[in-house]
C-alpha positions as a Markdown table, in Angstrom:
| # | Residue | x | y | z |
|---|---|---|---|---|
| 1 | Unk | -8.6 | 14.0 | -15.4 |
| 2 | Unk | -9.0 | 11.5 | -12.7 |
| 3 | Unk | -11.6 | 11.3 | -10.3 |
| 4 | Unk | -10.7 | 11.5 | -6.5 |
| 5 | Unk | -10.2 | 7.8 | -5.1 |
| 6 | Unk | -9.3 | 4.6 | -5.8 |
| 7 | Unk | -11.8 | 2.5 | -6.0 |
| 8 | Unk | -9.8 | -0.8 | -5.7 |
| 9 | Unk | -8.4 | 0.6 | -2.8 |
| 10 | Unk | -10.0 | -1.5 | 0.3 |
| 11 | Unk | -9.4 | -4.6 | -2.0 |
| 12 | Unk | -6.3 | -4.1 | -2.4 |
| 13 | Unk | -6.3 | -3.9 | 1.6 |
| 14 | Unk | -7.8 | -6.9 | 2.2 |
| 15 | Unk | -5.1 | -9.3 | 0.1 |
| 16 | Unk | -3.5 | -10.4 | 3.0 |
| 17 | Unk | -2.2 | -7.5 | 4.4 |
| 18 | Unk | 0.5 | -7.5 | 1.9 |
| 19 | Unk | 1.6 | -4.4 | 0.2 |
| 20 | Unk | 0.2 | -3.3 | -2.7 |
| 21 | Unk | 3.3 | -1.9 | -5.1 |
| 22 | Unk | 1.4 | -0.3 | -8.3 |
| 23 | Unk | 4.5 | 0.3 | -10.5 |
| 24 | Unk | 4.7 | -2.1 | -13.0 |
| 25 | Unk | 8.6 | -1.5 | -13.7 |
| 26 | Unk | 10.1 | -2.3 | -11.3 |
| 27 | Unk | 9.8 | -5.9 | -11.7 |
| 28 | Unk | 12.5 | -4.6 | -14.4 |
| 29 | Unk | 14.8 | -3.2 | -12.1 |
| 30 | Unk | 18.0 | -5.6 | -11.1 |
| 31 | Unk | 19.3 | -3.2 | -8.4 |
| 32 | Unk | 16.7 | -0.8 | -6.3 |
| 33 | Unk | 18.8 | 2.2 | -4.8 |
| 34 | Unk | 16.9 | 3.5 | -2.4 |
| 35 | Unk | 19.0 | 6.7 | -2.6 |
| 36 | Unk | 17.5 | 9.2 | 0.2 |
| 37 | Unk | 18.2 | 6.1 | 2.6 |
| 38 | Unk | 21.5 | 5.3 | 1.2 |
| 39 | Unk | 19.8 | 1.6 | 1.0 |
| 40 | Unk | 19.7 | -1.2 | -1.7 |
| 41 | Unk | 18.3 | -4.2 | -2.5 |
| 42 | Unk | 22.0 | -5.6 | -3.7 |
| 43 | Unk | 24.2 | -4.8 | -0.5 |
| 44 | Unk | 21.0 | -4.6 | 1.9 |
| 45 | Unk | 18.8 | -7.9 | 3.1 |
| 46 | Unk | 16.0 | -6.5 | 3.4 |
| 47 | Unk | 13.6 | -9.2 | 4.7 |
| 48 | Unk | 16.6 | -10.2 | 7.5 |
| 49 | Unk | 16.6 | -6.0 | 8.4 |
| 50 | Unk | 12.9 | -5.2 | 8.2 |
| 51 | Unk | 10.9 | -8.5 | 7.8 |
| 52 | Unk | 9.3 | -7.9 | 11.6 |
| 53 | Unk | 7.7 | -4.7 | 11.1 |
| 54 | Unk | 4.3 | -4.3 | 12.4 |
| 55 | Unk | 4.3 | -0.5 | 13.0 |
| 56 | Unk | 6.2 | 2.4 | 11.4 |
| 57 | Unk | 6.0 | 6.0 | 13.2 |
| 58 | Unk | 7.0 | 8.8 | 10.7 |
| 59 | Unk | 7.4 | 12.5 | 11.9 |
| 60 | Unk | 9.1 | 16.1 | 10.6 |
| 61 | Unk | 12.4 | 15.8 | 12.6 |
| 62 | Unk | 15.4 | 13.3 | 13.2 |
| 63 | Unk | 15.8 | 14.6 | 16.6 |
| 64 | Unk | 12.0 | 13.6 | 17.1 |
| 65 | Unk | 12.0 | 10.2 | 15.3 |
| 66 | Unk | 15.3 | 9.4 | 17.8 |
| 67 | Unk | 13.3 | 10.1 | 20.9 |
| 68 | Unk | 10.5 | 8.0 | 19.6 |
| 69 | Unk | 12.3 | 5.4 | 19.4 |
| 70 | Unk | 14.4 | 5.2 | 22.7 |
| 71 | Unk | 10.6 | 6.3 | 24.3 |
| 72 | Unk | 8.9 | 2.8 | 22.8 |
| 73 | Unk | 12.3 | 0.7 | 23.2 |
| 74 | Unk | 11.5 | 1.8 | 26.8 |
| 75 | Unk | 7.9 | 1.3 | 26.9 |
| 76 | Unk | 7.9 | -2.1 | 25.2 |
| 77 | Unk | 10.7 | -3.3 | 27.5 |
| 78 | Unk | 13.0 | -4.0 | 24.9 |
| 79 | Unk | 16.9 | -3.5 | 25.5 |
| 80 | Unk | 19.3 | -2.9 | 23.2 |
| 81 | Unk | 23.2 | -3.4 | 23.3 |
| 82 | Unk | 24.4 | -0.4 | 25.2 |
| 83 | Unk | 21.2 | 1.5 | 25.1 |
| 84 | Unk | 21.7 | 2.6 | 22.0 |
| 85 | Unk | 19.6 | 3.3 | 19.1 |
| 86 | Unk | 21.9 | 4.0 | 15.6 |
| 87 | Unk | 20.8 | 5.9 | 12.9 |
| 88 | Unk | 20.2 | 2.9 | 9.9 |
| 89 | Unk | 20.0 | 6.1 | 7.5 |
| 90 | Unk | 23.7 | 7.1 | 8.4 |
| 91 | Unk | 24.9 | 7.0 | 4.9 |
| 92 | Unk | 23.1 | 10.2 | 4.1 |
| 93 | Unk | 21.9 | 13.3 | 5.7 |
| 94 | Unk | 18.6 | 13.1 | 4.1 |
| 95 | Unk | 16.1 | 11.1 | 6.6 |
| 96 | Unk | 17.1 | 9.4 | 9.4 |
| 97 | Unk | 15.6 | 5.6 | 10.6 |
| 98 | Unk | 16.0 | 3.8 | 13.8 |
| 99 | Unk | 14.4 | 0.1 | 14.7 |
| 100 | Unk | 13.2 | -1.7 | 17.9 |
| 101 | Unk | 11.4 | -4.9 | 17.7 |
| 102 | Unk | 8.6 | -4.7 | 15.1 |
| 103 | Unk | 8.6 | -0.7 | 15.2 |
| 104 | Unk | 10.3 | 1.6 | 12.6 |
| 105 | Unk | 10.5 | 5.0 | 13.3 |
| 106 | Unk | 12.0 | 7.5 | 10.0 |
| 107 | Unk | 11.7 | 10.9 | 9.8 |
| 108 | Unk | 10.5 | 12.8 | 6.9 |
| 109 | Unk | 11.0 | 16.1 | 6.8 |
| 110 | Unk | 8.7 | 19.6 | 6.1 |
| 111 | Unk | 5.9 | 19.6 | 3.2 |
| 112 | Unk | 4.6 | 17.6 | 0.7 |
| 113 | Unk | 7.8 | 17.0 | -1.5 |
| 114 | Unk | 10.2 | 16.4 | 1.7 |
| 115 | Unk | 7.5 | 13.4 | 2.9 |
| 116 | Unk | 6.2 | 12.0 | -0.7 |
| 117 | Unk | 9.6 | 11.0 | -1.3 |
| 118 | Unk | 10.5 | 9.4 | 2.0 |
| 119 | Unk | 7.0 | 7.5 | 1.7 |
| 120 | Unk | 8.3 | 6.0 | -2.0 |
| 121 | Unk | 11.1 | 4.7 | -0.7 |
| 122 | Unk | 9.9 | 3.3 | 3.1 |
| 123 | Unk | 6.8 | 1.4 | 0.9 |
| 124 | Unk | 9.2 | 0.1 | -1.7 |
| 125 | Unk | 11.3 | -1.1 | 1.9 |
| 126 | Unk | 8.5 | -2.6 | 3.1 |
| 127 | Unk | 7.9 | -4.3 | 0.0 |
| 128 | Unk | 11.1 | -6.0 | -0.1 |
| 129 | Unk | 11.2 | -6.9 | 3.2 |
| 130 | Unk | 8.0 | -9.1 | 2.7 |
| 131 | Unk | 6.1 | -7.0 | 5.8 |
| 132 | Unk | 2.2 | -7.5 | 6.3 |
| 133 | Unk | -0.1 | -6.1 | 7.8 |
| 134 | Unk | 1.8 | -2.9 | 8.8 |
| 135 | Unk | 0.2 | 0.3 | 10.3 |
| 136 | Unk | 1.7 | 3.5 | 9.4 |
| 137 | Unk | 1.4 | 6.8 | 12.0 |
| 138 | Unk | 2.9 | 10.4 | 11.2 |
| 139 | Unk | 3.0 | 11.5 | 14.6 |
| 140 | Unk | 3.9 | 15.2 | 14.5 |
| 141 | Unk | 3.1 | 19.3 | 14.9 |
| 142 | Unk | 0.2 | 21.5 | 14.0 |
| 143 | Unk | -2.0 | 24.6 | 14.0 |
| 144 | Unk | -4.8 | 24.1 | 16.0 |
| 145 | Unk | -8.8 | 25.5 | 15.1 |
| 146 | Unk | -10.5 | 26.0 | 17.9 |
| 147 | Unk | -9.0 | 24.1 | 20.2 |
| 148 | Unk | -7.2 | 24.3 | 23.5 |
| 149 | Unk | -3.0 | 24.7 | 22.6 |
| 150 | Unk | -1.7 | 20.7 | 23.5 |
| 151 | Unk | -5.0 | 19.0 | 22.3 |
| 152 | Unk | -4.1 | 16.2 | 19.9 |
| 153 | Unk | -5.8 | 15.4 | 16.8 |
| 154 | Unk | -6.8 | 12.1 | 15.4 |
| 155 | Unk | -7.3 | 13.2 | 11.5 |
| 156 | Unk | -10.4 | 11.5 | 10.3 |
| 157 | Unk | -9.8 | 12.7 | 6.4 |
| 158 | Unk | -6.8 | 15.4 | 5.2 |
| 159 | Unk | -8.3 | 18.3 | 2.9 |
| 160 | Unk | -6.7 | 20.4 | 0.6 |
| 161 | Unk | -6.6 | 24.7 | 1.0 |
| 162 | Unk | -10.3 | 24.7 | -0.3 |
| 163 | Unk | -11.7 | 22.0 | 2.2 |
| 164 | Unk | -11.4 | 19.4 | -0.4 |
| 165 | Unk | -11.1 | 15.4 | 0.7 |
| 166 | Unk | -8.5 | 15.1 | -2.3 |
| 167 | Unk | -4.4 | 15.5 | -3.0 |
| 168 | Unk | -3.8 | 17.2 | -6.8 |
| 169 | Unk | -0.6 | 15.7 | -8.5 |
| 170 | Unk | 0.3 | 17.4 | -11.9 |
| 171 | Unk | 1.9 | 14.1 | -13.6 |
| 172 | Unk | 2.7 | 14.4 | -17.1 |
| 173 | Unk | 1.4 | 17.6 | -17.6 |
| 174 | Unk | -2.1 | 16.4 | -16.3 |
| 175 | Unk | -3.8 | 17.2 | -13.1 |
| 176 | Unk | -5.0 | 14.0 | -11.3 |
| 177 | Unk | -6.9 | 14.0 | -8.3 |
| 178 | Unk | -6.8 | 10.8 | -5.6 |
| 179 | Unk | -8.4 | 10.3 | -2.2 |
| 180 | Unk | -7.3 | 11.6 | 1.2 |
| 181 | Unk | -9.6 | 9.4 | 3.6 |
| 182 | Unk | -7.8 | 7.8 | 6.1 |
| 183 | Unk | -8.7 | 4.7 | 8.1 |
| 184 | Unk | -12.3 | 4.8 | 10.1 |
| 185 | Unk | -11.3 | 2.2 | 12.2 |
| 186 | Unk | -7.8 | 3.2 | 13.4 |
| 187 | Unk | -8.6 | 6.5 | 13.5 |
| 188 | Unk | -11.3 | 5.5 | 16.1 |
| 189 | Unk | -9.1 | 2.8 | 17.9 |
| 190 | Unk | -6.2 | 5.9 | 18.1 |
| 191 | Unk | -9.1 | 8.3 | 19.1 |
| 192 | Unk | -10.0 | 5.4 | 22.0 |
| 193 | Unk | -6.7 | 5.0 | 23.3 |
| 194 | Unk | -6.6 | 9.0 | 23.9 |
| 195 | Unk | -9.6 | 8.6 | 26.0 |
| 196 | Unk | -8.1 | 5.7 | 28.0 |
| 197 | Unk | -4.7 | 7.6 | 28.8 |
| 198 | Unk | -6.6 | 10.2 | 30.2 |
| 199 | Unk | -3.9 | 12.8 | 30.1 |
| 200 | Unk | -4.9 | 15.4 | 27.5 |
| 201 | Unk | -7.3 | 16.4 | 25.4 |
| 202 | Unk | -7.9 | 14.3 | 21.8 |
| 203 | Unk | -10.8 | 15.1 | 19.5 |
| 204 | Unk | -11.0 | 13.7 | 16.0 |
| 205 | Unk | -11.0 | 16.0 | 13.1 |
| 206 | Unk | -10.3 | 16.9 | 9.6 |
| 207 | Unk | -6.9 | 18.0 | 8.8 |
| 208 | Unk | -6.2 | 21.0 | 6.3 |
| 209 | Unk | -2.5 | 20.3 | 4.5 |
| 210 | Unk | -1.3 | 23.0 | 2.9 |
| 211 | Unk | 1.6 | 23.9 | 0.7 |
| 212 | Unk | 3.0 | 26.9 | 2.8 |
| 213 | Unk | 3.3 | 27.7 | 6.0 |
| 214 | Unk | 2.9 | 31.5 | 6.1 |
| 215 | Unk | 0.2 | 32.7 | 3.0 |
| 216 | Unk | -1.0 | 28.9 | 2.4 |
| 217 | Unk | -2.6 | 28.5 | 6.4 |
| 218 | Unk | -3.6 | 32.1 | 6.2 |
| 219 | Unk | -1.2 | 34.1 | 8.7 |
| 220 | Unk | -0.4 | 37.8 | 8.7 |
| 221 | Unk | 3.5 | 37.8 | 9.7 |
| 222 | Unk | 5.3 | 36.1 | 6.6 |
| 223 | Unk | 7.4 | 38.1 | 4.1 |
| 224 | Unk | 4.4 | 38.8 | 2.3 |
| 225 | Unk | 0.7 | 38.9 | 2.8 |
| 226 | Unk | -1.9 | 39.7 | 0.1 |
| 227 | Unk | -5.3 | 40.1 | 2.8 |
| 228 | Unk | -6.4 | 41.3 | 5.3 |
| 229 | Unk | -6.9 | 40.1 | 8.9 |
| 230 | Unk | -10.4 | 40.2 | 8.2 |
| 231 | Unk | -10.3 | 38.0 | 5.3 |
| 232 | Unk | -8.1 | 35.9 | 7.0 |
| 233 | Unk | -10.3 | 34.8 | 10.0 |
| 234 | Unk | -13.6 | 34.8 | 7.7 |
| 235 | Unk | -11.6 | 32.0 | 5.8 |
| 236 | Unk | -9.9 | 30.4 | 9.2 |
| 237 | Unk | -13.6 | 30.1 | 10.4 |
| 238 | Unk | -14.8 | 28.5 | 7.0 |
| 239 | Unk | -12.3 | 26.2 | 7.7 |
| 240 | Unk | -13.8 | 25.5 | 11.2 |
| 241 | Unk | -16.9 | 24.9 | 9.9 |
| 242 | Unk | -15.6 | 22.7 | 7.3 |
| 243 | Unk | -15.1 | 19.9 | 10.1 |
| 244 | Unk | -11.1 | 20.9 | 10.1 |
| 245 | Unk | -9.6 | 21.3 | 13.4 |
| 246 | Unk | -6.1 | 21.2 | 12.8 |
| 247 | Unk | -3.8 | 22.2 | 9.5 |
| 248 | Unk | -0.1 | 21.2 | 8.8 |
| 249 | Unk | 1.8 | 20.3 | 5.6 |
| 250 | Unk | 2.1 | 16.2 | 5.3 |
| 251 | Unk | -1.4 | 14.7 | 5.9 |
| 252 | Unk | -2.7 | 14.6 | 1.9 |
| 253 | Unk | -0.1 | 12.5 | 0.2 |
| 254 | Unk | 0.8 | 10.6 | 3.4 |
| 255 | Unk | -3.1 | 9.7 | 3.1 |
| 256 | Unk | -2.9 | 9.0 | -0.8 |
| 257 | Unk | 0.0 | 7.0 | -0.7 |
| 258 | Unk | -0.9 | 4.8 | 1.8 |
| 259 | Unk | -4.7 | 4.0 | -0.2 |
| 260 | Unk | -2.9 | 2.9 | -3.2 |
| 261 | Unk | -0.4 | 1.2 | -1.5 |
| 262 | Unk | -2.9 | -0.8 | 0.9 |
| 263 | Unk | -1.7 | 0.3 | 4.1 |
| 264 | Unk | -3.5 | 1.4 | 7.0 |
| 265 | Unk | -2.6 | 4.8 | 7.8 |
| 266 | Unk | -3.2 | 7.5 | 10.4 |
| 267 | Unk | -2.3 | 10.9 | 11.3 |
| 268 | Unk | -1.6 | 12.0 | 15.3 |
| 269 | Unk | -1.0 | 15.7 | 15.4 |
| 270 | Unk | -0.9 | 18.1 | 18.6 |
| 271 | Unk | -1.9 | 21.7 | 18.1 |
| 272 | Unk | 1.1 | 23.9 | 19.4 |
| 273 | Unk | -1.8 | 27.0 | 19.2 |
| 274 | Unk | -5.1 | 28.1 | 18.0 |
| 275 | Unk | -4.8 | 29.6 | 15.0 |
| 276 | Unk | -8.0 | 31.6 | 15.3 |
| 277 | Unk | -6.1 | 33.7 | 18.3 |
| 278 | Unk | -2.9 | 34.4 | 16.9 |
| 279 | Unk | -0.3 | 33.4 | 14.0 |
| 280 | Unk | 2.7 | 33.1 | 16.1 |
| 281 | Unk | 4.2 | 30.2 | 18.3 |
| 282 | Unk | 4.5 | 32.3 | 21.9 |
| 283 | Unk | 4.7 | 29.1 | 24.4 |
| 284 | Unk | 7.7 | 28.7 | 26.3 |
| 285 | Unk | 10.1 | 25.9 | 25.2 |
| 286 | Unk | 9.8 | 23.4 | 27.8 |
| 287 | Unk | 5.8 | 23.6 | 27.4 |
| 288 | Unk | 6.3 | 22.5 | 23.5 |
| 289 | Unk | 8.4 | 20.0 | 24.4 |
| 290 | Unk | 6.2 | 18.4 | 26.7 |
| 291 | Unk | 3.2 | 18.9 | 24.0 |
| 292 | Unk | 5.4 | 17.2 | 21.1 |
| 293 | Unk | 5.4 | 13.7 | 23.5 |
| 294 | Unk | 2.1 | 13.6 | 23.3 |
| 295 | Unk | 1.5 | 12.6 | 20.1 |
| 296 | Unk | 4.5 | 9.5 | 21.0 |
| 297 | Unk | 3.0 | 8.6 | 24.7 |
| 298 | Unk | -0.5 | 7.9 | 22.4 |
| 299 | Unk | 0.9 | 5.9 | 19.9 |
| 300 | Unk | 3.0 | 4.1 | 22.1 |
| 301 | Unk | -0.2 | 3.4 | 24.3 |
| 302 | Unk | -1.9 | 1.8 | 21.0 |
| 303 | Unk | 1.2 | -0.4 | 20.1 |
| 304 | Unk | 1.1 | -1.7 | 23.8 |
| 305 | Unk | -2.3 | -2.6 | 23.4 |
| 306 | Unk | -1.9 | -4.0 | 19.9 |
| 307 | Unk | 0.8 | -6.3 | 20.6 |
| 308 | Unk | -1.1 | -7.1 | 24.2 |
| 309 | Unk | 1.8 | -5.9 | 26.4 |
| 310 | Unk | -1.1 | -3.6 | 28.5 |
């Protein structure tokens, strides 16, 4: 068994910005598929497609990832031959991945499994593309703890369902357990930005990811429930105390993937409701919608800044 971490990790951050790739074999490999993009190293140039990018935005939907990307295109200033933005992913209906300038924006679909293997294949792109120094964002959804519906949270480290800084992979029949921190630095930078913007509420946090959405963050109105309300907000508020203000289902492996990869990660999540009030989504349409930009008007506020077009 493993201990949590990777203890090579900040070096391996430090070489350069260049991405780390720990899999031995596939300096073996002739042709890479990348399959769930309908990509390849033999039909794709990779370096030529990808080579500028300095910041990749990853959230749940396609629909979502599409209006990132016409929202930054707009923001940065930068045109594009009849406005348009096409899917690069159109060759399958997995994931979907749009460009502008030196920002990539993919989505990744719900839980663990749907974004762990949308992360192998966008590092292994990033690999081959030769890109440095690239910052990775999931901008997305959550369950807010004690906080005001529409507050956005900057995670400071993801935690498992028992509070736990850690992500739990069962490979080869053997539990092994690596680290969940995120970066201090752009977690604070992101968490500034808010602050600047002035136009909501942003807090950092911890992040609970769990592997359900109904038993696994503790509601009452799934198909089945095994506990009481009691026991639910007894645990809810264990979780408050635990530092966690927000939960969803992407944050741990998005966080272990990019420590052993050497990338510089962070995780922008509104809070469609506060979970100690209530299980169920009740805000009107049009008020989500408006919430779910919020997460995109921050990040796009910090790429600005980063590329010094403030």
């Amino acid at each position: 068994m493993a201990t949590p971490g990777d203890p090579s990790a900040k070096k391996k951050k430090a070489e350069g910005g260049a991405i780390h790739i720990p899999n031995p074999h596939l300096e073996e490999i002739k042709e890479d598929v990348l399959y769930h993009f309908a990509l390849s190293t033999a039909t794709h140039d990779f370096p030529a497609l990808f080579g500028d990018v300095k910041f990749v935005c990853v959230g749940g939907s396609p629909s979502r990832m599409k209006n990132f990307i016409s929202f930054i295109a707009e923001d940065l200033g930068i045109s594009t031959p009849g406005g348009e933005h096409p899917n690069i992913c159109a060759g399958t209906d997995r994931y979907a991945m749009y460009k502008v300038g030196p920002v990539l924006s993919v989505s990744h679909g719900m839980g663990i499994p749907s974004i762990a293997i949308m992360l192998h294949e966008l590092i292994k792109l990033l690999h081959y593309a030769k890109c440095t120094n690239v910052i990775v964002v999931r901008i997305g959804t959550s369950g807010g703890l004690g906080l005001e519906p529409g507050s956005v949270v900057i995670t400071q480290q993801s935690v498992d369902a028992a509070f736990k800084p850690q992500l739990e992979q069962v490979i080869l029949g053997k539990s092994i357990f690596r680290s969940t921190a995120l970066d201090k630095e752009l977690a604070e930078e992101l968490l500034e930005c808010g602050k600047e913007l002035n136009q909501f509420s942003t807090v950092a946090g911890n992040t609970m990811c769990t592997l359900d959405f109904y038993e696994g963050q503790a509601r009452l109105d799934g198909a089945i429930c095994s506990y009481s309300e009691e026991e639910k907000l007894q645990y809810l508020k264990s979780a408050y105390e635990a530092g966690v203000r927000n939960i969803e289902m992407e944050s741990s492996v998005f966080a272990a993937m990019c420590n052993l990869c050497g990338l510089r990660g962070a995780v922008v999540c509104v809070t469609l409701l506060n979970r100690l009030d209530g299980d169920q989504i009740t805000t009107p349409h049009e008020v989500l919608k408006e919430y779910q930009t919020r997460p995109q008007k921050l990040v796009g506020h910090f790429i600005k800044k980063r590329l010094g077009k403030q």
